[in-house]
PDB file of C-alpha atoms in Angstrom:
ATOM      1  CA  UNK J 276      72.608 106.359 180.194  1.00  0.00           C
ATOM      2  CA  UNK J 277      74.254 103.798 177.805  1.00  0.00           C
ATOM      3  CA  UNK J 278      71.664 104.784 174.958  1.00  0.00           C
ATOM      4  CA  UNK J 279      72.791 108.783 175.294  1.00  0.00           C
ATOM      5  CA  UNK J 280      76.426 107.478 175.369  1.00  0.00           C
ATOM      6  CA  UNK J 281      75.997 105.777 172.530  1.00  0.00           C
ATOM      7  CA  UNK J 282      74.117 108.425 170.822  1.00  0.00           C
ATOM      8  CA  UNK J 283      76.865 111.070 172.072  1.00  0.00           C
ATOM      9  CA  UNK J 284      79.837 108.996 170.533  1.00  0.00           C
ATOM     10  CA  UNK J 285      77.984 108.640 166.647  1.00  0.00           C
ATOM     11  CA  UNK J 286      77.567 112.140 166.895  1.00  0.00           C
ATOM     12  CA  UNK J 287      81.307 112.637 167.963  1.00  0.00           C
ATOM     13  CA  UNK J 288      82.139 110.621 164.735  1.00  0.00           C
ATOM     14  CA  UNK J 289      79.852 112.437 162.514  1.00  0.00           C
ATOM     15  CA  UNK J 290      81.358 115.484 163.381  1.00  0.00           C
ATOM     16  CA  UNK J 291      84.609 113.919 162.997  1.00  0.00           C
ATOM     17  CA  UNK J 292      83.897 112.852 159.197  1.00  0.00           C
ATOM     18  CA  UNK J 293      82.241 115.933 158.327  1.00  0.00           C
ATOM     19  CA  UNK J 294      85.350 118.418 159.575  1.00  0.00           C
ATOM     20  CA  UNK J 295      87.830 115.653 158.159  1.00  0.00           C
ATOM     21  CA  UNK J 296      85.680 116.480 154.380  1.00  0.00           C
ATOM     22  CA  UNK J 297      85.869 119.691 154.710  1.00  0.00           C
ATOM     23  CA  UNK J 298      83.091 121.529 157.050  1.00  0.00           C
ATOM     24  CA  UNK J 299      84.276 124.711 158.955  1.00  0.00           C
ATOM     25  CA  UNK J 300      84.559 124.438 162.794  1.00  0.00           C
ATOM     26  CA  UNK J 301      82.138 127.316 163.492  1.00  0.00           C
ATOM     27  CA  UNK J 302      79.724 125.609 161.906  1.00  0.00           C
ATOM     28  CA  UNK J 303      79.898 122.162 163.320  1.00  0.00           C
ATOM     29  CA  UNK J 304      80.272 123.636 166.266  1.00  0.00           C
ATOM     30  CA  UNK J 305      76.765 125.074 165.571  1.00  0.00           C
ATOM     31  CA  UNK J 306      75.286 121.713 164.239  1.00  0.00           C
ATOM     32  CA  UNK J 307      75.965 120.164 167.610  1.00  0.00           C
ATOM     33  CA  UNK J 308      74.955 122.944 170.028  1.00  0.00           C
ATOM     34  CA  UNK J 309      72.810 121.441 172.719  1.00  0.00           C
ATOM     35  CA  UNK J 310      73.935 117.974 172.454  1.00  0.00           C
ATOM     36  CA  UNK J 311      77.605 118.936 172.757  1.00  0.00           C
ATOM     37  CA  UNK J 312      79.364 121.530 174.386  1.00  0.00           C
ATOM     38  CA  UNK J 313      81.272 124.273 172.216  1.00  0.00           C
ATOM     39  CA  UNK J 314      84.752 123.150 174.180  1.00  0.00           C
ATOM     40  CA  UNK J 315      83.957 119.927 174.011  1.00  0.00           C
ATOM     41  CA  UNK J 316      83.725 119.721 169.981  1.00  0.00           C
ATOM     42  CA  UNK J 317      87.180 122.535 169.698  1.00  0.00           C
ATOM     43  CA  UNK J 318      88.802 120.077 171.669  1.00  0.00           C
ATOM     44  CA  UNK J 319      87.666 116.836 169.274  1.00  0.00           C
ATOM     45  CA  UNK J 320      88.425 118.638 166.258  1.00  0.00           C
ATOM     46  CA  UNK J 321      92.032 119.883 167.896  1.00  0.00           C
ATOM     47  CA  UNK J 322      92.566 116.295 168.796  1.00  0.00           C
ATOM     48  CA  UNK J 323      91.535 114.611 165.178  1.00  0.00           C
ATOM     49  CA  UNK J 324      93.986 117.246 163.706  1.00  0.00           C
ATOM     50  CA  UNK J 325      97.024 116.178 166.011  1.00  0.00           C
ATOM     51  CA  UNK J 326      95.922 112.572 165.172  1.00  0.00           C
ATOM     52  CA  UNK J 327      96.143 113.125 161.493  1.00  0.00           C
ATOM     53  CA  UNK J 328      99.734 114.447 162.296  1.00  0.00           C
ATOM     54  CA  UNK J 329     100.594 112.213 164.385  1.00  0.00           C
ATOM     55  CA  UNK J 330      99.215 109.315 161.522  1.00  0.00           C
ATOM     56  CA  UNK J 331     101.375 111.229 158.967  1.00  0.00           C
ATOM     57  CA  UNK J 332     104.303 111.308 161.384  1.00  0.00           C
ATOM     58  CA  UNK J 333     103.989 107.279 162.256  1.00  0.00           C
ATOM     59  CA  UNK J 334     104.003 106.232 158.343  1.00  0.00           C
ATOM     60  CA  UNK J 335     107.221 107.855 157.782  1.00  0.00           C
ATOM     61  CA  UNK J 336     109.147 106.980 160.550  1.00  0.00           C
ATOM     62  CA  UNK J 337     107.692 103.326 161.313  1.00  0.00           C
ATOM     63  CA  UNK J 338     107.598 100.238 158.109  1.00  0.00           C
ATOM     64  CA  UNK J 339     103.957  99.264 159.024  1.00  0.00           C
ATOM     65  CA  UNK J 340     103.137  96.841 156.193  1.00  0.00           C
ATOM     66  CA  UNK J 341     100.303  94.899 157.998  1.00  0.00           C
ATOM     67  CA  UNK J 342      98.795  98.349 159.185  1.00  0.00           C
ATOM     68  CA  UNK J 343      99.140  97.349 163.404  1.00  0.00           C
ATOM     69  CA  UNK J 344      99.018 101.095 164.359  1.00  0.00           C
ATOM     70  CA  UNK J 345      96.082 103.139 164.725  1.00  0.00           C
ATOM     71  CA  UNK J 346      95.748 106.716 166.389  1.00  0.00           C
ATOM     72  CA  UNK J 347      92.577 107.344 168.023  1.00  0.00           C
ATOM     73  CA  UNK J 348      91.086 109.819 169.828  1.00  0.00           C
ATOM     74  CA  UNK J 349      89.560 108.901 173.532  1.00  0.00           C
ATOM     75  CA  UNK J 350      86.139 110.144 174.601  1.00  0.00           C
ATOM     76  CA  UNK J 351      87.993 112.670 176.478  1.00  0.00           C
ATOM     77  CA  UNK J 352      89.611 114.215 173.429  1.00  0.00           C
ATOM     78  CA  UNK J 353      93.494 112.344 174.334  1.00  0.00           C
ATOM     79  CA  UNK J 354      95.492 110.765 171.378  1.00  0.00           C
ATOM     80  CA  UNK J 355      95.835 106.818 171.901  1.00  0.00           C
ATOM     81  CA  UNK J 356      98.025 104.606 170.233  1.00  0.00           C
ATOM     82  CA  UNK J 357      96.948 101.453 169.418  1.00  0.00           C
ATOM     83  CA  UNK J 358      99.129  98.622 168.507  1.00  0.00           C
ATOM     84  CA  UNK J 359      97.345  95.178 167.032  1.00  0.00           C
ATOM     85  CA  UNK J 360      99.412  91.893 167.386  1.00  0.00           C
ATOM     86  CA  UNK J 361     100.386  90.886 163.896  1.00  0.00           C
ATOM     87  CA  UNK J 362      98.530  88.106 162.217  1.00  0.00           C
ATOM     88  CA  UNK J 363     101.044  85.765 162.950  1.00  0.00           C
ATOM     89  CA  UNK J 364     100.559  86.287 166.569  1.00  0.00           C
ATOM     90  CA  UNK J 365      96.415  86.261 166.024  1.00  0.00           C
ATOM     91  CA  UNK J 366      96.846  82.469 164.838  1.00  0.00           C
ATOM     92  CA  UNK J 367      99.128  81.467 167.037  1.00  0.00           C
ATOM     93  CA  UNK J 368      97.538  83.024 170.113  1.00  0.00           C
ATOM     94  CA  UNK J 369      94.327  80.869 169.063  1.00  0.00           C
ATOM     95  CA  UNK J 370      96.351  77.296 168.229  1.00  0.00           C
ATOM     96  CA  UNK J 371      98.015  77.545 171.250  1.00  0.00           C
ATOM     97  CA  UNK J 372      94.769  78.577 173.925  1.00  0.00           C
ATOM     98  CA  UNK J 373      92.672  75.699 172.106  1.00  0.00           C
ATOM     99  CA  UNK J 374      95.407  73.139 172.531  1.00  0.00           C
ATOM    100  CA  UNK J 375      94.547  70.251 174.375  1.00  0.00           C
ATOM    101  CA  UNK J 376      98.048  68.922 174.665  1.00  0.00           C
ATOM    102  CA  UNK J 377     100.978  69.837 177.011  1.00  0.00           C
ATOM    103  CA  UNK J 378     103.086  70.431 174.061  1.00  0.00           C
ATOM    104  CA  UNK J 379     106.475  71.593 173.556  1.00  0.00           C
ATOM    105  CA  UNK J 380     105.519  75.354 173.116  1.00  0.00           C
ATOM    106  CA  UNK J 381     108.386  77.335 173.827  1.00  0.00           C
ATOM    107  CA  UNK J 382     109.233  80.224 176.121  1.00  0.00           C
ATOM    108  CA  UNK J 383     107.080  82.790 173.905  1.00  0.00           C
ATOM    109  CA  UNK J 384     104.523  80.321 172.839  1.00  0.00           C
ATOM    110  CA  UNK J 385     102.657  83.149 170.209  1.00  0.00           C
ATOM    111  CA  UNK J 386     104.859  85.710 169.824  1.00  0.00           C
ATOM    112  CA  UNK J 387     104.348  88.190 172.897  1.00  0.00           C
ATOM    113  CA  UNK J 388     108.089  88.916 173.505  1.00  0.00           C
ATOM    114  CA  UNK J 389     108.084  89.900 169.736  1.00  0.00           C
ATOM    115  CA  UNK J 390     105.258  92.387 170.134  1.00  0.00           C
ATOM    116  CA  UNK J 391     107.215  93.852 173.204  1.00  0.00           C
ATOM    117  CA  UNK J 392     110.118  94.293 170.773  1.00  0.00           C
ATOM    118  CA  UNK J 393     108.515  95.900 168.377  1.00  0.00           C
ATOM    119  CA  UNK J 394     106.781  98.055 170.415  1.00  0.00           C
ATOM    120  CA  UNK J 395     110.045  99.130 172.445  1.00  0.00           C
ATOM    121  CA  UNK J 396     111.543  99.856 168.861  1.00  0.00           C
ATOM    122  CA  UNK J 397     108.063 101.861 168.069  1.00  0.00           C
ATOM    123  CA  UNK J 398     108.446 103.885 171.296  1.00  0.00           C
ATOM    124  CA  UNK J 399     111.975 104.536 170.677  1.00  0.00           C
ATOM    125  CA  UNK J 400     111.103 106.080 167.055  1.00  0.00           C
ATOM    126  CA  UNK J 401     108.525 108.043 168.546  1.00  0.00           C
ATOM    127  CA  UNK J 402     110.294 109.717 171.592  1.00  0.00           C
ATOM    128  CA  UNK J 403     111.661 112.681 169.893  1.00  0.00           C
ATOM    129  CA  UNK J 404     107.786 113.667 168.979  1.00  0.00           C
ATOM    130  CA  UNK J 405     105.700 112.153 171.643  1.00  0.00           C
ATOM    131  CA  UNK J 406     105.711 110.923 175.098  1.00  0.00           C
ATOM    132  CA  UNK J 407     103.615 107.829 175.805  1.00  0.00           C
ATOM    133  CA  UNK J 408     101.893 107.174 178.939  1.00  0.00           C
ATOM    134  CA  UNK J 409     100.202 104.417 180.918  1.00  0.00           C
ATOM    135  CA  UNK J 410      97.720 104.806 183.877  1.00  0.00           C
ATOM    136  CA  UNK J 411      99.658 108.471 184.363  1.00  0.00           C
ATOM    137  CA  UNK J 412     102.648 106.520 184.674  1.00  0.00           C
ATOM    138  CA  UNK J 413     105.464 106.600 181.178  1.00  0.00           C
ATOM    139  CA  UNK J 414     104.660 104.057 179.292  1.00  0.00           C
ATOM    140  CA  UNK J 415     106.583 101.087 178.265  1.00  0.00           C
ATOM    141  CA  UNK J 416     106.840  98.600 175.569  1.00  0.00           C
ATOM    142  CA  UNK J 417     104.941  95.990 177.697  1.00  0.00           C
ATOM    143  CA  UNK J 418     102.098  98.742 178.094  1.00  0.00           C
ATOM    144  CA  UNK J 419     101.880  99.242 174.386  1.00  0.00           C
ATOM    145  CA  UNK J 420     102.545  95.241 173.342  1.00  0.00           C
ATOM    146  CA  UNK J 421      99.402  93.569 173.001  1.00  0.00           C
ATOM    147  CA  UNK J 422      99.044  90.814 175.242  1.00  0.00           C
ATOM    148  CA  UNK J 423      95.625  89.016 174.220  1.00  0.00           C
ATOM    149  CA  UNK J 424      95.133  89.472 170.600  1.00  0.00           C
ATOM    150  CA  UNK J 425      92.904  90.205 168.923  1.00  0.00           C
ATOM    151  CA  UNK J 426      93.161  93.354 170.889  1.00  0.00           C
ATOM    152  CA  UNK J 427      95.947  95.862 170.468  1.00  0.00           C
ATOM    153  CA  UNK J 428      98.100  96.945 173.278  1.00  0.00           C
ATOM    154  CA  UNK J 429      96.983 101.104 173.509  1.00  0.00           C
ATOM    155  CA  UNK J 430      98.707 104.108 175.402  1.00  0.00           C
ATOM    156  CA  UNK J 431      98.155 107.564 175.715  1.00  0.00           C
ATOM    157  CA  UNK J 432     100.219 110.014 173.618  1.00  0.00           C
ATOM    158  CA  UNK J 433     100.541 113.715 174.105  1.00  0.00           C
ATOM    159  CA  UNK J 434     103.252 115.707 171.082  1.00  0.00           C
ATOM    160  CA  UNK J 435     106.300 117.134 172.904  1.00  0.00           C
ATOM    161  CA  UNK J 436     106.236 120.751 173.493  1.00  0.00           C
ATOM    162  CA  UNK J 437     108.194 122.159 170.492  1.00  0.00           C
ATOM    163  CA  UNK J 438     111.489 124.310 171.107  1.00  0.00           C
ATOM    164  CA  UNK J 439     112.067 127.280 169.619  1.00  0.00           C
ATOM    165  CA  UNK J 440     114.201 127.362 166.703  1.00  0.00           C
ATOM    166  CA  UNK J 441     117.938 129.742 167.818  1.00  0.00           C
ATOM    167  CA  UNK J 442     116.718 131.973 164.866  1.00  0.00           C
ATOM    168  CA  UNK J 443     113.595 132.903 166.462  1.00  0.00           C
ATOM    169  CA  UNK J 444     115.201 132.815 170.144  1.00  0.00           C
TER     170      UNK J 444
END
């Protein structure tokens, strides 16, 4: 089955690019029929559009020079947030696994208590617009920290329900 999954997952991203250049639902909805169920591509399409917002959202609330945070969309059509270790944290991760000496590395050796801080902050800014979660569990800063780079540290996001505004109450 790892050839159809495969197969199922370009076509996911394919229909991904095509709706994010311009195509109508209905009719990439129709392109896929057969290989893909109807609620299956609604729901992708749903999910890239609350990932664009969610994007948008994340650049103006979060200074991410080095570009660490990525919103992706799982094979089950959930928003995850990815964090990647900064490159700081990449080289010293490496330097200090290939060391042959018992050196005097510190307490945080390559920078994994910073990544929990800046994820913690990152959570923080987020709360008011998304709740993050962890093996169904709410998610923490350690979740979302990575903790072997080059990997990022990922959790699941879902947008807090809005409240109505007391004009329209």
């Amino acid at each position: 089955m790892r050839g159809f999954d495969e197969v199922r997952n370009d076509l996911r991203c394919r229909t991904r690019a095509a709706y994010r250049a311009g195509e109508a639902a209905e009719i990439l909805v129709k392109r896929v029929s057969g290989r893909i169920p109807e609620d299956e591509v609604l729901g992708l399409l749903r999910a890239h559009d609350e990932a664009e917002k969610a994007t948008k959202l994340i650049a103006q609330l979060f200074h991410d020079p080095e570009h660490k945070v990525w919103v992706g969309i799982s094979d089950s059509n959930r928003l995850l947030l990815h964090l990647f270790p900064s490159f700081s944290q990449e080289i010293n991760y490496e330097e200090w696994l290939r060391s042959d000496d018992d050196g005097d590395w510190g307490p945080d050796p390559w920078g994994y208590r910073a990544g929990v801080e800046v994820a913690g902050k990152f959570l923080a800014t987020l709360a008011p617009h998304y709740t993050a979660f962890c093996s169904g569990e709410q998610a923490t800063a350690v979740h979302l920290a990575p903790s072997e780079p080059p990997y990022p540290g990922m959790v699941r996001i879902e947008p807090l329900p809005t409240q109505p505004s007391a004009e329209t109450a």
